PDB file of C-alpha atoms in Angstrom:
ATOM      1  CA  MET A  16      81.043 -18.128  84.709  1.00 48.00           C
ATOM      2  CA  GLU A  17      80.981 -21.658  86.053  1.00 59.00           C
ATOM      3  CA  THR A  18      83.724 -23.852  84.637  1.00 69.00           C
ATOM      4  CA  VAL A  19      82.577 -26.304  81.986  1.00 80.00           C
ATOM      5  CA  LYS A  20      83.650 -29.934  81.840  1.00 85.00           C
ATOM      6  CA  LEU A  21      86.113 -30.400  78.986  1.00 91.00           C
ATOM      7  CA  PHE A  22      87.113 -33.684  77.423  1.00 93.00           C
ATOM      8  CA  ASP A  23      90.776 -34.464  76.648  1.00 93.00           C
ATOM      9  CA  SER A  24      90.430 -33.538  72.975  1.00 96.00           C
ATOM     10  CA  GLU A  25      88.785 -30.246  73.928  1.00 97.00           C
ATOM     11  CA  LEU A  26      91.568 -29.478  76.399  1.00 96.00           C
ATOM     12  CA  LYS A  27      94.172 -30.087  73.676  1.00 97.00           C
ATOM     13  CA  LEU A  28      92.447 -27.571  71.433  1.00 98.00           C
ATOM     14  CA  MET A  29      91.970 -25.081  74.279  1.00 97.00           C
ATOM     15  CA  ASP A  30      95.716 -25.270  74.990  1.00 97.00           C
ATOM     16  CA  ILE A  31      96.367 -24.118  71.422  1.00 98.00           C
ATOM     17  CA  VAL A  32      93.927 -21.218  71.764  1.00 98.00           C
ATOM     18  CA  TRP A  33      95.131 -20.199  75.243  1.00 98.00           C
ATOM     19  CA  ASP A  34      98.673 -20.092  73.875  1.00 97.00           C
ATOM     20  CA  LYS A  35      97.925 -18.100  70.706  1.00 97.00           C
ATOM     21  CA  GLU A  36      94.652 -16.209  71.160  1.00 97.00           C
ATOM     22  CA  PRO A  37      93.126 -14.486  69.397  1.00 97.00           C
ATOM     23  CA  ILE A  38      93.613 -17.055  66.653  1.00 98.00           C
ATOM     24  CA  SER A  39      91.705 -18.015  63.518  1.00 97.00           C
ATOM     25  CA  ALA A  40      90.117 -21.425  63.196  1.00 97.00           C
ATOM     26  CA  LYS A  41      92.305 -21.988  60.136  1.00 97.00           C
ATOM     27  CA  GLU A  42      95.454 -21.408  62.219  1.00 98.00           C
ATOM     28  CA  ILE A  43      94.114 -23.695  64.961  1.00 98.00           C
ATOM     29  CA  ALA A  44      93.550 -26.426  62.364  1.00 98.00           C
ATOM     30  CA  LEU A  45      97.100 -26.045  61.026  1.00 98.00           C
ATOM     31  CA  ILE A  46      98.626 -26.245  64.506  1.00 98.00           C
ATOM     32  CA  ALA A  47      96.413 -29.196  65.475  1.00 98.00           C
ATOM     33  CA  ALA A  48      97.392 -31.043  62.284  1.00 98.00           C
ATOM     34  CA  GLU A  49     101.075 -30.482  63.004  1.00 97.00           C
ATOM     35  CA  THR A  50     101.122 -31.120  66.762  1.00 97.00           C
ATOM     36  CA  ILE A  51      98.270 -33.582  67.330  1.00 96.00           C
ATOM     37  CA  GLY A  52      97.752 -35.107  63.879  1.00 97.00           C
ATOM     38  CA  TRP A  53      94.124 -34.036  63.519  1.00 97.00           C
ATOM     39  CA  ASN A  54      92.455 -33.318  60.194  1.00 97.00           C
ATOM     40  CA  LYS A  55      90.594 -30.068  59.584  1.00 97.00           C
ATOM     41  CA  ASN A  56      87.144 -31.634  60.087  1.00 97.00           C
ATOM     42  CA  THR A  57      88.079 -32.992  63.519  1.00 97.00           C
ATOM     43  CA  THR A  58      89.416 -29.617  64.614  1.00 98.00           C
ATOM     44  CA  TYR A  59      86.349 -27.737  63.382  1.00 97.00           C
ATOM     45  CA  THR A  60      84.023 -30.240  65.099  1.00 97.00           C
ATOM     46  CA  ILE A  61      85.797 -29.701  68.412  1.00 98.00           C
ATOM     47  CA  ILE A  62      85.757 -25.920  67.934  1.00 98.00           C
ATOM     48  CA  LYS A  63      81.977 -26.153  67.395  1.00 97.00           C
ATOM     49  CA  LYS A  64      81.550 -28.202  70.580  1.00 97.00           C
ATOM     50  CA  LEU A  65      83.617 -25.689  72.565  1.00 97.00           C
ATOM     51  CA  ILE A  66      81.493 -22.828  71.238  1.00 97.00           C
ATOM     52  CA  GLU A  67      78.325 -24.726  72.261  1.00 96.00           C
ATOM     53  CA  LYS A  68      79.809 -25.228  75.756  1.00 95.00           C
ATOM     54  CA  GLN A  69      80.593 -21.500  75.877  1.00 95.00           C
ATOM     55  CA  ALA A  70      84.292 -22.203  76.368  1.00 96.00           C
ATOM     56  CA  LEU A  71      85.210 -20.491  73.074  1.00 97.00           C
ATOM     57  CA  GLU A  72      83.851 -17.499  71.240  1.00 97.00           C
ATOM     58  CA  ARG A  73      83.936 -17.116  67.467  1.00 94.00           C
ATOM     59  CA  THR A  74      83.961 -13.716  65.822  1.00 95.00           C
ATOM     60  CA  GLU A  75      84.029 -12.617  62.213  1.00 91.00           C
ATOM     61  CA  PRO A  76      85.755 -11.871  59.971  1.00 90.00           C
ATOM     62  CA  ASN A  77      88.051 -14.867  59.602  1.00 88.00           C
ATOM     63  CA  PHE A  78      86.438 -17.071  62.270  1.00 94.00           C
ATOM     64  CA  ILE A  79      88.634 -15.688  65.062  1.00 97.00           C
ATOM     65  CA  CYS A  80      88.525 -17.746  68.268  1.00 98.00           C
ATOM     66  CA  THR A  81      89.082 -16.500  71.807  1.00 97.00           C
ATOM     67  CA  THR A  82      88.568 -18.328  75.076  1.00 97.00           C
ATOM     68  CA  LEU A  83      85.714 -17.589  77.451  1.00 96.00           C
ATOM     69  CA  VAL A  84      87.196 -19.615  80.322  1.00 95.00           C
ATOM     70  CA  LYS A  85      90.535 -19.100  82.025  1.00 95.00           C
ATOM     71  CA  LYS A  86      93.149 -21.837  81.883  1.00 95.00           C
ATOM     72  CA  GLU A  87      93.717 -21.646  85.639  1.00 94.00           C
ATOM     73  CA  ALA A  88      89.987 -22.077  86.354  1.00 92.00           C
ATOM     74  CA  VAL A  89      89.863 -25.177  84.159  1.00 93.00           C
ATOM     75  CA  ARG A  90      93.002 -26.586  85.801  1.00 91.00           C
ATOM     76  CA  LYS A  91      91.546 -26.026  89.254  1.00 92.00           C
ATOM     77  CA  ALA A  92      88.243 -27.701  88.345  1.00 89.00           C
ATOM     78  CA  GLU A  93      89.960 -30.643  86.629  1.00 90.00           C
ATOM     79  CA  THR A  94      92.309 -31.136  89.587  1.00 90.00           C
ATOM     80  CA  GLN A  95      89.409 -31.072  92.042  1.00 91.00           C
ATOM     81  CA  SER A  96      87.517 -33.569  89.870  1.00 90.00           C
ATOM     82  CA  LEU A  97      90.542 -35.903  89.884  1.00 91.00           C
ATOM     83  CA  ILE A  98      90.952 -35.579  93.663  1.00 93.00           C
ATOM     84  CA  ASP A  99      87.250 -36.237  94.177  1.00 94.00           C
ATOM     85  CA  LYS A 100      87.256 -39.255  91.877  1.00 93.00           C
ATOM     86  CA  LEU A 101      90.491 -40.962  92.943  1.00 93.00           C
ATOM     87  CA  TYR A 102      91.072 -39.737  96.503  1.00 94.00           C
ATOM     88  CA  LYS A 103      87.499 -39.247  97.796  1.00 94.00           C
ATOM     89  CA  GLY A 104      88.095 -35.492  97.929  1.00 93.00           C
ATOM     90  CA  SER A 105      91.169 -35.724 100.171  1.00 94.00           C
ATOM     91  CA  ARG A 106      93.918 -33.343  99.077  1.00 90.00           C
ATOM     92  CA  LYS A 107      96.129 -34.840 101.765  1.00 91.00           C
ATOM     93  CA  ALA A 108      95.778 -38.316 100.215  1.00 91.00           C
ATOM     94  CA  PHE A 109      96.385 -36.828  96.763  1.00 88.00           C
ATOM     95  CA  PHE A 110      99.674 -35.202  97.797  1.00 85.00           C
ATOM     96  CA  ALA A 111     100.737 -38.188  99.893  1.00 88.00           C
ATOM     97  CA  SER A 112     100.407 -40.378  96.811  1.00 86.00           C
ATOM     98  CA  PHE A 113     102.891 -38.257  94.860  1.00 76.00           C
ATOM     99  CA  ILE A 114     105.282 -37.624  97.729  1.00 82.00           C
ATOM    100  CA  GLU A 115     105.547 -41.306  98.603  1.00 82.00           C
ATOM    101  CA  ASN A 116     105.909 -42.652  95.083  1.00 77.00           C
ATOM    102  CA  ASP A 117     106.652 -40.326  92.240  1.00 75.00           C
ATOM    103  CA  MET A 118     108.742 -37.355  93.324  1.00 79.00           C
ATOM    104  CA  SER A 119     112.481 -36.911  93.104  1.00 85.00           C
ATOM    105  CA  ASP A 120     114.423 -35.274  95.921  1.00 86.00           C
ATOM    106  CA  ASP A 121     114.703 -32.097  93.832  1.00 90.00           C
ATOM    107  CA  GLU A 122     110.950 -32.007  93.241  1.00 87.00           C
ATOM    108  CA  LEU A 123     110.302 -32.577  96.941  1.00 85.00           C
ATOM    109  CA  GLU A 124     112.594 -29.670  97.795  1.00 89.00           C
ATOM    110  CA  VAL A 125     110.725 -27.364  95.394  1.00 90.00           C
ATOM    111  CA  LEU A 126     107.402 -28.481  96.871  1.00 86.00           C
ATOM    112  CA  LYS A 127     108.706 -27.886 100.382  1.00 88.00           C
ATOM    113  CA  LYS A 128     109.715 -24.328  99.457  1.00 92.00           C
ATOM    114  CA  LEU A 129     106.289 -23.671  97.903  1.00 89.00           C
ATOM    115  CA  ILE A 130     104.583 -24.850 101.081  1.00 89.00           C
ATOM    116  CA  GLU A 131     106.872 -22.730 103.251  1.00 93.00           C
ATOM    117  CA  LYS A 132     106.059 -19.617 101.171  1.00 91.00           C
ATOM    118  CA  ARG A 133     102.370 -20.144 101.762  1.00 86.00           C
TER     119      ARG A 133
END
């Protein structure tokens, strides 16, 4: 299945489901209320949108939700979208931005080891 575009609120909800699936909508609403501060109606609206996008599946009894898209596939698509939008598709420019500005020596060492393993 082709990866769907998810908004930030949808990604927050998907993170809950990816972490706990299969999970009831009621449980999702409780976790979202506690961790994000959403009310039940907001959570159920986002669940409905995710079902319409075919990112989530709902089964009965108990309105059990499971994901239809893999977390890694969504991460890959979102990362590529960011690189396309901010770095004109250049992965080199994307990595250069972090290496030059935002990475500690320890993080650089870990990245270096990851590259060497490849």
